[in-house]
Short mmCIF file of C-alpha atoms and ligand atoms in Angstrom, two decimals:
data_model
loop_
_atom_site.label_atom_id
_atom_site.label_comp_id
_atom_site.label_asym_id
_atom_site.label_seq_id
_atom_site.Cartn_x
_atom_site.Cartn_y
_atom_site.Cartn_z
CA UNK A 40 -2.79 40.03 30.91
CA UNK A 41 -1.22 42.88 32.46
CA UNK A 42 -2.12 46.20 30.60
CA UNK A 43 1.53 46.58 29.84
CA UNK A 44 2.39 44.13 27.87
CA UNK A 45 -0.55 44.18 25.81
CA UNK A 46 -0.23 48.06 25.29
CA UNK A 47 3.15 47.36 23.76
CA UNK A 48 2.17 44.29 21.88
CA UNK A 49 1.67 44.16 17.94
CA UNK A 50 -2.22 44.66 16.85
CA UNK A 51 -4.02 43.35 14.55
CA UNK A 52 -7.89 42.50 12.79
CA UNK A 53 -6.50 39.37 11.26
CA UNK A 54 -3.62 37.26 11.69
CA UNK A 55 -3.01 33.84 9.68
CA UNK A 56 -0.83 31.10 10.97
CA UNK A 57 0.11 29.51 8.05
CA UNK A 58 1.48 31.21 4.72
CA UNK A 59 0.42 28.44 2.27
CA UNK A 60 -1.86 27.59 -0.48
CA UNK A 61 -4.86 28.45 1.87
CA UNK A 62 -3.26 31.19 4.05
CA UNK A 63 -2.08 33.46 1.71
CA UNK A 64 -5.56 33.63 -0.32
CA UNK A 65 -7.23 34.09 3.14
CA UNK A 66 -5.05 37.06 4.10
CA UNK A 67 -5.17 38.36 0.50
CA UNK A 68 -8.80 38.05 0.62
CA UNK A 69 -9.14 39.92 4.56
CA UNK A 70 -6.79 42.48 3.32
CA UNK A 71 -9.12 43.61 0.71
CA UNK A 72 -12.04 43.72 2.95
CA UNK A 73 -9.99 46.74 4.43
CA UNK A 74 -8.76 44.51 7.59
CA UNK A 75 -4.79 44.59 9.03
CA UNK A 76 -3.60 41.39 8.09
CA UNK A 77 -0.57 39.95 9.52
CA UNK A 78 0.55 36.43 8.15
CA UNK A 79 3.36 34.57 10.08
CA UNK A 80 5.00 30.89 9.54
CA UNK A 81 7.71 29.48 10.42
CA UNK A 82 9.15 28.40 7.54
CA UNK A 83 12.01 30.29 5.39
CA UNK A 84 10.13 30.64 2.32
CA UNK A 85 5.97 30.98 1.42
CA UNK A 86 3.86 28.56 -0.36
CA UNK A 87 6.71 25.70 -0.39
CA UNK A 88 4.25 23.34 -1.23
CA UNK A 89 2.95 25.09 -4.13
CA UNK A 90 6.09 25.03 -5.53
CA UNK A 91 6.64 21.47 -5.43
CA UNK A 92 3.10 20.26 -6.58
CA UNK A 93 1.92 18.65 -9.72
CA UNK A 94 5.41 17.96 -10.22
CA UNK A 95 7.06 21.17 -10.32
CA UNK A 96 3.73 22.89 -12.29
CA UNK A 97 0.84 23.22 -9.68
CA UNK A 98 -1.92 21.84 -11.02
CA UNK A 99 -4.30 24.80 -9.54
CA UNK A 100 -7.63 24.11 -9.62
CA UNK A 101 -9.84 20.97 -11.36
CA UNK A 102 -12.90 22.03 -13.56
CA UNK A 103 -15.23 19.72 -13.01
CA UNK A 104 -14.91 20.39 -9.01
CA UNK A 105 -17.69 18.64 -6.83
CA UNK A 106 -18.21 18.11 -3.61
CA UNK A 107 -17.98 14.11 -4.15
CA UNK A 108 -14.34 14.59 -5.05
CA UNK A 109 -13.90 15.12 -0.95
CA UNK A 110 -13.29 12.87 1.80
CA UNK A 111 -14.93 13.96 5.00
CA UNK A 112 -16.97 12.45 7.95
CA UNK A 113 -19.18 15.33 7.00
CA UNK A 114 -19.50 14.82 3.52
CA UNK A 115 -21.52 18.35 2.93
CA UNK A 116 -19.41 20.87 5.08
CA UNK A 117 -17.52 21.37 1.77
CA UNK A 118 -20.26 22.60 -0.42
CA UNK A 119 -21.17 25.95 0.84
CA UNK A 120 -17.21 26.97 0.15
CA UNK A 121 -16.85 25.09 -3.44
CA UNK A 122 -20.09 26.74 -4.26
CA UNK A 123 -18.99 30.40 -3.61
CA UNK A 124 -15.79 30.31 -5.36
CA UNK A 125 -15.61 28.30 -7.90
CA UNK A 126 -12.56 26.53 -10.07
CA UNK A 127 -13.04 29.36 -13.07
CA UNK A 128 -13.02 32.02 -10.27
CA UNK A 129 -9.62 30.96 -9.49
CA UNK A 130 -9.20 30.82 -13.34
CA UNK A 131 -9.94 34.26 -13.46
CA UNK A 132 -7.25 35.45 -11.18
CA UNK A 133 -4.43 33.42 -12.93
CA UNK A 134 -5.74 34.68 -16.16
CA UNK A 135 -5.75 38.28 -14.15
CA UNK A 136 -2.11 37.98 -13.43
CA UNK A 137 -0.73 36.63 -17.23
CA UNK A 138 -0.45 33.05 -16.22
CA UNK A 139 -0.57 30.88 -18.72
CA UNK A 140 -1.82 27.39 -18.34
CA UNK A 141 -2.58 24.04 -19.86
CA UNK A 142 -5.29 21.13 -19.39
CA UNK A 143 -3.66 17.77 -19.28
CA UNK A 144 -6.29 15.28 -18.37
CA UNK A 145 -10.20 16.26 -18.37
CA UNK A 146 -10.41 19.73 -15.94
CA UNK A 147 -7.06 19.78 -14.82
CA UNK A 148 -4.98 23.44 -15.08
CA UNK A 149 -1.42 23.22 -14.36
CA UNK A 150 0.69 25.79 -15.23
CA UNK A 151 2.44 26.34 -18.76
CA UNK A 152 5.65 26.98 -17.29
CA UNK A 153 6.31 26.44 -13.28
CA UNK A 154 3.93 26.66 -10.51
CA UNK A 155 6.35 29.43 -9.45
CA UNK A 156 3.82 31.24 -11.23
CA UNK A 157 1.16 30.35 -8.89
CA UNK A 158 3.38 31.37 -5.99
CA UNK A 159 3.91 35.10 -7.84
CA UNK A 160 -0.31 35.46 -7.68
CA UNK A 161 -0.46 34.67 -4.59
CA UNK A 162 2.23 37.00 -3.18
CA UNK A 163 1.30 39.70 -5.49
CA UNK A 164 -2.07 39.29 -4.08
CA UNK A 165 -0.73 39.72 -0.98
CA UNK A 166 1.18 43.04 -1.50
CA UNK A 167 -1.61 44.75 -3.08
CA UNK A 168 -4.07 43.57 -0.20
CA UNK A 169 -1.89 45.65 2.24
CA UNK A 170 -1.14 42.11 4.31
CA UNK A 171 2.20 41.80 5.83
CA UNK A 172 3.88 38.20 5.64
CA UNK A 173 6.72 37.34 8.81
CA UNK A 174 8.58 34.38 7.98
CA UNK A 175 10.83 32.90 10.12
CA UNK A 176 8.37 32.87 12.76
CA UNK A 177 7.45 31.01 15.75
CA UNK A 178 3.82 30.73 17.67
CA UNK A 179 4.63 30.03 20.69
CA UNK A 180 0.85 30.20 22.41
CA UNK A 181 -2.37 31.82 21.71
CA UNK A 182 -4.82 32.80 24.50
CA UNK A 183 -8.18 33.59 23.31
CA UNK A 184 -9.75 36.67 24.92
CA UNK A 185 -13.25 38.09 24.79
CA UNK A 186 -12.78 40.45 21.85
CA UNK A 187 -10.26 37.80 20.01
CA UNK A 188 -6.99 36.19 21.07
CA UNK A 189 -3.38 37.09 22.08
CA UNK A 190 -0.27 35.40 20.43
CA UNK A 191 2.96 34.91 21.98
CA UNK A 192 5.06 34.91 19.25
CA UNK A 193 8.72 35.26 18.56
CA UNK A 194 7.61 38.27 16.93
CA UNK A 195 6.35 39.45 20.46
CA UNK A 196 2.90 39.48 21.47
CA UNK A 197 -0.08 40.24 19.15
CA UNK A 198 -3.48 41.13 20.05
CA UNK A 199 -5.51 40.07 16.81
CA UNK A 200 -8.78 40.38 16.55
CA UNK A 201 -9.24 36.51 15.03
CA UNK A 202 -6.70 34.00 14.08
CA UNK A 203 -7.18 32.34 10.73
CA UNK A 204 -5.28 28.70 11.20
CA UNK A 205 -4.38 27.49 7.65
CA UNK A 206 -1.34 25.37 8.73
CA UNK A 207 -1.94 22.40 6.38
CA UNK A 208 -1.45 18.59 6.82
CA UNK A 209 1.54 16.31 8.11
CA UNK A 210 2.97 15.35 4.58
CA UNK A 211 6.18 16.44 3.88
CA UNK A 212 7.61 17.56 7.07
CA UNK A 213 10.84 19.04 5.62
CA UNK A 214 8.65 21.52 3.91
CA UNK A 215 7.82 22.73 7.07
CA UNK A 216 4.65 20.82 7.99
CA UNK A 217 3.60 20.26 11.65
CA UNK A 218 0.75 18.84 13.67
CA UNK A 219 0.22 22.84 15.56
CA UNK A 220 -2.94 23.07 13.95
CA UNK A 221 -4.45 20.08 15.70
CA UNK A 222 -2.69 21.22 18.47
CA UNK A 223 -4.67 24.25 18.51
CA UNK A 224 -8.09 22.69 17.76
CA UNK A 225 -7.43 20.16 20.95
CA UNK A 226 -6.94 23.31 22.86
CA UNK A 227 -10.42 25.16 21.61
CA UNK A 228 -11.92 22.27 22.43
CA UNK A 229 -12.76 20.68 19.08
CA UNK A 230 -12.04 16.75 18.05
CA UNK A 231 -9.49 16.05 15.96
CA UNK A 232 -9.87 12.64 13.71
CA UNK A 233 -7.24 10.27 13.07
CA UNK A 234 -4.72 11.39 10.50
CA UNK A 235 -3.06 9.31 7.98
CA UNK A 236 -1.32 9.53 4.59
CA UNK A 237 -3.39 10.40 1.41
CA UNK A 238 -2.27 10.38 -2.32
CA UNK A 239 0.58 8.34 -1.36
CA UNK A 240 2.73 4.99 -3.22
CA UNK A 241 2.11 1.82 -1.87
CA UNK A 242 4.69 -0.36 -0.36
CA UNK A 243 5.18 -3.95 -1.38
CA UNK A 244 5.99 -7.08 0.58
CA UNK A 245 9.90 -8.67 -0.08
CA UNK A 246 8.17 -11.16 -2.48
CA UNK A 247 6.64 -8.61 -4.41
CA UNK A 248 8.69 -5.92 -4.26
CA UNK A 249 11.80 -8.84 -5.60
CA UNK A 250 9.22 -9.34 -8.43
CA UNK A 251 8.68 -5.97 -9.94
CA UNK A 252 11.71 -3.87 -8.43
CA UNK A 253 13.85 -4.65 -11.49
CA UNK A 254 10.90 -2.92 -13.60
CA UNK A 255 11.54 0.38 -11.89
CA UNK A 256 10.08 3.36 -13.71
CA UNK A 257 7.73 1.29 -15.81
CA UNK A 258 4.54 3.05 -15.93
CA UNK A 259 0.79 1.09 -17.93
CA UNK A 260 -2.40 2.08 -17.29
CA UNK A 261 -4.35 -0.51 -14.66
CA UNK A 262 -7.81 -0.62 -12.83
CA UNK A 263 -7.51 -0.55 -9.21
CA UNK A 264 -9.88 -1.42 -6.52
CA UNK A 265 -9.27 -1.00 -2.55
CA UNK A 266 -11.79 -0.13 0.14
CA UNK A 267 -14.68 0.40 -2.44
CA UNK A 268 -13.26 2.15 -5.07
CA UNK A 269 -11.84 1.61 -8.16
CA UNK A 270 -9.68 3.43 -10.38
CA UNK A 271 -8.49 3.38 -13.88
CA UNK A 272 -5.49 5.63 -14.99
CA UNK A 273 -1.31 4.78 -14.63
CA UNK A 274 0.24 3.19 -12.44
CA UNK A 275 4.35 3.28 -11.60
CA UNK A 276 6.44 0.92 -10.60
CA UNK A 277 9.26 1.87 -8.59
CA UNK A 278 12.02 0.23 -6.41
CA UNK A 279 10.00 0.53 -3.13
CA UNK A 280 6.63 0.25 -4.58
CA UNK A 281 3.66 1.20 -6.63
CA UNK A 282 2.74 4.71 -7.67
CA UNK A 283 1.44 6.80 -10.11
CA UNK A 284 -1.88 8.36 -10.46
CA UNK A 285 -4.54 5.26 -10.17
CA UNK A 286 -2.05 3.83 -7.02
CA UNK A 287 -2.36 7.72 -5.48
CA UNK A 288 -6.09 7.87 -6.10
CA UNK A 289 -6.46 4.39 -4.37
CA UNK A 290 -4.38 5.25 -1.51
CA UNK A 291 -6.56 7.59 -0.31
CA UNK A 292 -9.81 4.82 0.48
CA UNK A 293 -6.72 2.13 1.65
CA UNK A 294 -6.59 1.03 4.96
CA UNK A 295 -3.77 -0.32 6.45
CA UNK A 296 -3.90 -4.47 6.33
CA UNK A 297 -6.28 -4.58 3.32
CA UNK A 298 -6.00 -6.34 0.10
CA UNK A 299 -5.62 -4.25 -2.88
CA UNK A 300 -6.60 -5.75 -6.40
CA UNK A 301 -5.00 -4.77 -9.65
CA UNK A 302 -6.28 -5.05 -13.02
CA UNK A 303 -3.70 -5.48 -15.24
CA UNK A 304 -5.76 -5.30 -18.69
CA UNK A 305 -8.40 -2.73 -18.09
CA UNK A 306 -9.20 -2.62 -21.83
CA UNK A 307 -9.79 -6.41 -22.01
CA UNK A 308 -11.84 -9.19 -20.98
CA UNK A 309 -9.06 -11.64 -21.07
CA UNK A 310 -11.11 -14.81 -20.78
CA UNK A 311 -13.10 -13.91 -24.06
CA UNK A 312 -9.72 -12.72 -25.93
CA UNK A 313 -8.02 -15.68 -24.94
CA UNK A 314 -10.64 -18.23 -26.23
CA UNK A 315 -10.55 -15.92 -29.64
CA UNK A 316 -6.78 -16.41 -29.57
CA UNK A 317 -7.14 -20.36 -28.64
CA UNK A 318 -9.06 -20.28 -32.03
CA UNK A 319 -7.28 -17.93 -34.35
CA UNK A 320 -3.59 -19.07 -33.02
CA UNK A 321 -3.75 -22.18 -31.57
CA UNK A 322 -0.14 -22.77 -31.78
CA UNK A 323 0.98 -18.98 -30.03
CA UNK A 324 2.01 -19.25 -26.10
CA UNK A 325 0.76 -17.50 -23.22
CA UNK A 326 3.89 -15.53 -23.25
CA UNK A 327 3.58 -14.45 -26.54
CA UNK A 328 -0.22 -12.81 -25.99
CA UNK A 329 0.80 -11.19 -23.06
CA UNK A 330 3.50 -9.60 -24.91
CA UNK A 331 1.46 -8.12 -27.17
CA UNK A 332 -0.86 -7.02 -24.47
CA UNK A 333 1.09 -5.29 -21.80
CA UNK A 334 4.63 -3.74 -21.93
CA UNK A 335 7.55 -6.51 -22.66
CA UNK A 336 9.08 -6.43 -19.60
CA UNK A 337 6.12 -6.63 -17.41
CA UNK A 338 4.52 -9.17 -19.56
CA UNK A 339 7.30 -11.51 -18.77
CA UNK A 340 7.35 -10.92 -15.33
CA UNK A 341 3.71 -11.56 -14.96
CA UNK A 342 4.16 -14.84 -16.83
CA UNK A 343 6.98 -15.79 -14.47
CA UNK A 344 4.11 -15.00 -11.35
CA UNK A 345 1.76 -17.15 -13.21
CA UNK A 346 4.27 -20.12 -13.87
CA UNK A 347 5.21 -19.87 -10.29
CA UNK A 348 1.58 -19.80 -8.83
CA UNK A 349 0.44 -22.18 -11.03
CA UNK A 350 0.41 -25.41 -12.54
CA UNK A 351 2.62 -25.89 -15.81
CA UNK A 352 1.17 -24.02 -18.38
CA UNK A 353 0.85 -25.99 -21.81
CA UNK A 354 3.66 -24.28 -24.58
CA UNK A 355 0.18 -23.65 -26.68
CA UNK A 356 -2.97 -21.99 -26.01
CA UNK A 357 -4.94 -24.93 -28.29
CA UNK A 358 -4.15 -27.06 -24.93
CA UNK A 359 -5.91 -24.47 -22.78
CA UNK A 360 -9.17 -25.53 -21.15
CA UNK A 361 -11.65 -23.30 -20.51
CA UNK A 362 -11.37 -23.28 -16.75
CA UNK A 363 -7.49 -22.24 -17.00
CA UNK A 364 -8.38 -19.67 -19.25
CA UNK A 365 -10.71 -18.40 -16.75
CA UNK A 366 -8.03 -19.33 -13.89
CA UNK A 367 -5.71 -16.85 -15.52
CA UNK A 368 -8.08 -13.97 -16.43
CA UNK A 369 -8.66 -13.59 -12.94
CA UNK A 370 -5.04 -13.56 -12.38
CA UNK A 371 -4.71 -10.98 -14.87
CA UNK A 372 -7.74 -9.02 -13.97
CA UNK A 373 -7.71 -9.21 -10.62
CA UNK A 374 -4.38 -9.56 -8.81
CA UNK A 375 -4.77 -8.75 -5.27
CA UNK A 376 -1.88 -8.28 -3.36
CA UNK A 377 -1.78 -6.82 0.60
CA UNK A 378 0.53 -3.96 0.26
CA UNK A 379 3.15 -3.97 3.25
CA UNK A 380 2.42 0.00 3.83
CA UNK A 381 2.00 3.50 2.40
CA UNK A 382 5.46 5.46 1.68
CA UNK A 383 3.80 7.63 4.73
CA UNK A 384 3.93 11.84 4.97
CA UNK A 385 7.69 11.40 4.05
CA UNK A 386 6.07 11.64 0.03
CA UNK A 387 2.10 11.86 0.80
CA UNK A 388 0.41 14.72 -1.27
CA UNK A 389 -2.08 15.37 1.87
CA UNK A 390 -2.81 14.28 5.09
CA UNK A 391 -6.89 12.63 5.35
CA UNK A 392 -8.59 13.47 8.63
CA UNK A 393 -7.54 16.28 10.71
CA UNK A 394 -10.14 18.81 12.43
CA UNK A 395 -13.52 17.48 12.63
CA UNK A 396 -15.80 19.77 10.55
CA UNK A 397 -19.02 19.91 12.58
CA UNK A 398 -18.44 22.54 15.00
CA UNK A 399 -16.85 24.84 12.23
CA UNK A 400 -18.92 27.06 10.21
CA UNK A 401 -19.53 26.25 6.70
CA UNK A 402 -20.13 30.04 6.19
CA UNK A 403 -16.95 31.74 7.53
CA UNK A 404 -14.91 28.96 8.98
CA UNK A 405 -14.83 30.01 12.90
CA UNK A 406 -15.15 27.69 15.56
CA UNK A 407 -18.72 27.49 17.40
CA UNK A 408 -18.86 29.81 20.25
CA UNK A 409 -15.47 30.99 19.20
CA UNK A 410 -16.01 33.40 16.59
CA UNK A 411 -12.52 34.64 16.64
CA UNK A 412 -10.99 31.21 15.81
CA UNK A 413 -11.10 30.10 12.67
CA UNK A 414 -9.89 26.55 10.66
CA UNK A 415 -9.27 26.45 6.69
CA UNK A 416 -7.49 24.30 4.33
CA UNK A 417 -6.28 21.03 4.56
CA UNK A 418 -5.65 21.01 8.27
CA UNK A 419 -10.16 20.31 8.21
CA UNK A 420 -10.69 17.03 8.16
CA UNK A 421 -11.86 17.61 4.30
CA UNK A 422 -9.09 15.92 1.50
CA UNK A 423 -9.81 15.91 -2.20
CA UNK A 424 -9.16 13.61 -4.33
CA UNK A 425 -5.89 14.12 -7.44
CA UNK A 426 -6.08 16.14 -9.98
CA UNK A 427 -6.65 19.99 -8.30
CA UNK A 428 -9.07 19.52 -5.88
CA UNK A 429 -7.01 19.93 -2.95
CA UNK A 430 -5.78 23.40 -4.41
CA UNK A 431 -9.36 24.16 -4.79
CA UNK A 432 -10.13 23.29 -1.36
CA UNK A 433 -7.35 25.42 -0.02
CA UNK A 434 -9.01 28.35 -2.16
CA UNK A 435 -12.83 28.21 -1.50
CA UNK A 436 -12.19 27.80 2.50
CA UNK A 437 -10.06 30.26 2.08
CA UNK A 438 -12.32 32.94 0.42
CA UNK A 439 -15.14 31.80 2.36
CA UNK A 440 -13.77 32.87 5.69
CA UNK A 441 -11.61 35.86 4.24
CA UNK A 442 -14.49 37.57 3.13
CA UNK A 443 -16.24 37.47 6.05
CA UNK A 444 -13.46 39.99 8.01
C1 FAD B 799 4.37 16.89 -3.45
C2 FAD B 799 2.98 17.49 -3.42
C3 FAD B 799 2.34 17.77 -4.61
C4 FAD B 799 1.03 18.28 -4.58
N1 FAD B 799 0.44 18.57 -5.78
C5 FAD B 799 -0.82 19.07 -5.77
C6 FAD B 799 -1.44 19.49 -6.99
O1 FAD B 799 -0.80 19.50 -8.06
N2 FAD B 799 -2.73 19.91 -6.92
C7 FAD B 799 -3.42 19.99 -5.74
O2 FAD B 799 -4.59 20.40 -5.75
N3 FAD B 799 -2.84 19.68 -4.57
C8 FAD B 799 -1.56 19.24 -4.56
N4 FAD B 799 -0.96 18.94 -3.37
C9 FAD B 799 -1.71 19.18 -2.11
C10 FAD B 799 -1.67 20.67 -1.75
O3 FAD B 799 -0.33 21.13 -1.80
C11 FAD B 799 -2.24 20.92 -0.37
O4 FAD B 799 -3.51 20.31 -0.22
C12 FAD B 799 -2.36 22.42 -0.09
O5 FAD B 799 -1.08 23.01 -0.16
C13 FAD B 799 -2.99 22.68 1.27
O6 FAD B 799 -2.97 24.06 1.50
P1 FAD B 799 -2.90 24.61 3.01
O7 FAD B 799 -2.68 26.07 2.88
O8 FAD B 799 -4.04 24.11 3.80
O9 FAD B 799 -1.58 23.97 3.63
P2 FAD B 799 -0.07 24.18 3.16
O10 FAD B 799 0.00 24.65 1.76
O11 FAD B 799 0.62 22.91 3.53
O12 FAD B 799 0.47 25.36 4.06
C14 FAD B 799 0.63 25.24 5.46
C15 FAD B 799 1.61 26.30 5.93
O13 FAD B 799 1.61 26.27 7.36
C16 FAD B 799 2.94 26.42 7.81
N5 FAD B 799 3.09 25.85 9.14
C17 FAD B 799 2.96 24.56 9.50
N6 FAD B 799 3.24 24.43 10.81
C18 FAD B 799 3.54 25.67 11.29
C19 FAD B 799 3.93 26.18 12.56
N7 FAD B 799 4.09 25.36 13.61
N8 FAD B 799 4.15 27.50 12.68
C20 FAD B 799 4.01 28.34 11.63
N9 FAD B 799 3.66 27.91 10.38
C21 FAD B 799 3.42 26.58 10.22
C22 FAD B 799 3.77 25.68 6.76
O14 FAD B 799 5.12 26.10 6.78
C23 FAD B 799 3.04 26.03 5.47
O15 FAD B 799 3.57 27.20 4.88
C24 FAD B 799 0.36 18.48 -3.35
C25 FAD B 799 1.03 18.22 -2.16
C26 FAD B 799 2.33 17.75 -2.19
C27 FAD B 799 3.03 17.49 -0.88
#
């Protein structure tokens, strides 16, 4: 570059594309290692996505964190991070800054109040690090140089000394998100694996969807099963769909085309109660059981599946044989259904895949050969499962490679 233009450009040690979850921790972190941090994004506000997780109350970090609660073609990439900065470190800092918080299910913090909160440590982090945040703010291209890279930015140009890029997933593109960080890692040379919607609702075919639309906002707890795993915990109907926690937590090991199987009575072995029942109540329906069993309204829509995939079912369960009863267990405990599609980034928590992990340093996150380069957060092709361990992600990689400016 001519000496001119790079005389009157910005400088500085650190600068972070990306003022998220991740980003802001990094540059908080590199700011107190005594390095000029300059954060810029392009959206209007920081941390959007903060703001709008666990429903309004960011649920922060998950207790029991483990590596096996991450996706990855490189399963161990994650541990070094997770290892030196744990869930109660980030505990720590909330607690540092007044936060108060709650534990819903087993491990999982969400704020008391708003994940605004969560926002405020982060920023306040920020300030006292020295950091500077530009909003508003365009990369236009980034040319790597032998002591670190130039940025063409709206800004102007910036000679940093290493870029930190910590620009997220796909999901929820009017919060801002966009596909620049694979972008980038295309450009350094590094493979970037197929992306797709994680933690998302599942479509439903016409037939199904005509079925269960009308029980919109009914929630039960199921067992679900797709690509190998199984989950037990609520599920939501909806008008498009399913959703809810076990349907999330599924989505993320579903593969477009598969069959999905839903236990509707995870507490039960149906085949055994019903041949009780056939004893104790000989004269009591199908309908009836169910109803006692499973919430009214989706009890009766079940039984309407059943009567219409199924022969006539006698008016008592005396006239049951044993091989219906058995028929309709496994109707009952294992309904599968091919789901017509994911609700796609448009609602998906995170995005799975994203920047293969094997030439990126467990240690500090910068690209082989490229030590000025570095990838953190949710933009590596590392996705946690719900319940906190994304956040926890975001603060570990974060950590990890601020700390080693
Ligand atoms: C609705 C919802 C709820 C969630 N709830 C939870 C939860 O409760 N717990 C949990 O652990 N996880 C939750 N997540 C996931 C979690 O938010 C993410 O995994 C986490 O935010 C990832 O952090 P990150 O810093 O890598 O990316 P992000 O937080 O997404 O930050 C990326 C930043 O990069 C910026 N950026 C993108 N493109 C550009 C560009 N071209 N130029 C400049 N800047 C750019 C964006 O504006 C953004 O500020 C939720 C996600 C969503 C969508």
């Amino acid at each position: 570059m001519p000496s001119q233009s790079v005389s009157s450009s910005l400088t500085a040690d650190v600068v972070v594309l990306g003022a998220g979850a991740a980003g802001l921790m990094c540059a908080a972190t590199a700011g107190y290692q005594g390095a000029r941090v300059l954060v810029i994004d392009h959206a209007k506000k920081p941390a959007g996505k903060v703001l709008m997780s666990g429903g309004g109350r960011c649920n922060f970090t998950n207790l029991n964190t483990t590596p096996a609660h991450y996706l990855s073609r490189n399963p161990h990439f994650c541990k070094s991070a997770l290892k030196r900065y744990t869930p109660q470190d980030f505990v720590e800092l909330v607690e540092r800054h007044g936060v108060e918080y709650v534990e819903k299910n087993p491990g999982q913090l969400f704020c008391a109040e708003s994940s605004k909160e969560i926002q405020r440590v982060l920023l306040t982090e920020l300030e006292w690090s020295g950091a500077q945040l530009h909003l508003r703010t365009q990369l236009e291209a980034v040319q790597p140089r032998a002591d670190g890279v130039l940025l063409h930015t709206s800004l102007g140009q910036i000679d940093a000394g290493a870029l930190v890029i910590a620009t997220g997933g796909l999901s929820i593109p009017t919060m801002g998100a966009t596909g620049i960080g694979y972008t980038l890692a295309r450009q350094f040379g590094l493979e970037v694996l197929p992306t797709r919607a994680g933690l998302v609702p599942l479509t439903l075919h016409p037939e199904h969807k005509h079925l269960f639309a009308p029980l919109s906002g009914l929630s039960c707890p199921v067992a679900i099963h797709a690509g190998g795993h199984t989950f037990t915990d609520d599920l939501l109907l909806t008008h498009r769909g399913l959703s809810g926690p076990a349907v999330l937590q599924v989505s993320n090991f579903w593969q477009e085309g598969q069959e999905v199987s839903i236990n509707w009575l995870p507490d039960l072995c149906v085949s055994t109660a019903l041949r009780q029942e056939r004893q104790q109540a000989a004269k009591a329906g199908l309908a009836a059981w169910l109803g006692r069993h499973l919430p009214k309204r989706l009890a009766a829509t079940l039984y309407e599946e059943i009567t219409l995939h199924h022969d006539p079912l006698p008016a008592r369960l005396a006239d049951l044989s044993n091989e219906r009863i058995d028929q309709l267990a496994n109707h009952l405990q294992n309904w599968v259904f091919k789901p017509a599609g994911s609700e796609g980034y448009r609602t998906a928590e995170v995005t799975l895949g994203g920047v293969a992990t094997e030439q990126i340093s467990s240690q500090n996150f910068a690209v082989q050969g490229l030590e000025a380069v570095r990838f953190i957060g949710e933009v590596l092709d590392v996705t946690g499962q719900l319940g906190g361990f994304n956040f926890q992600w975001a603060w570990a990689s974060a950590v990890a490679c601020g700390r080693s400016f």
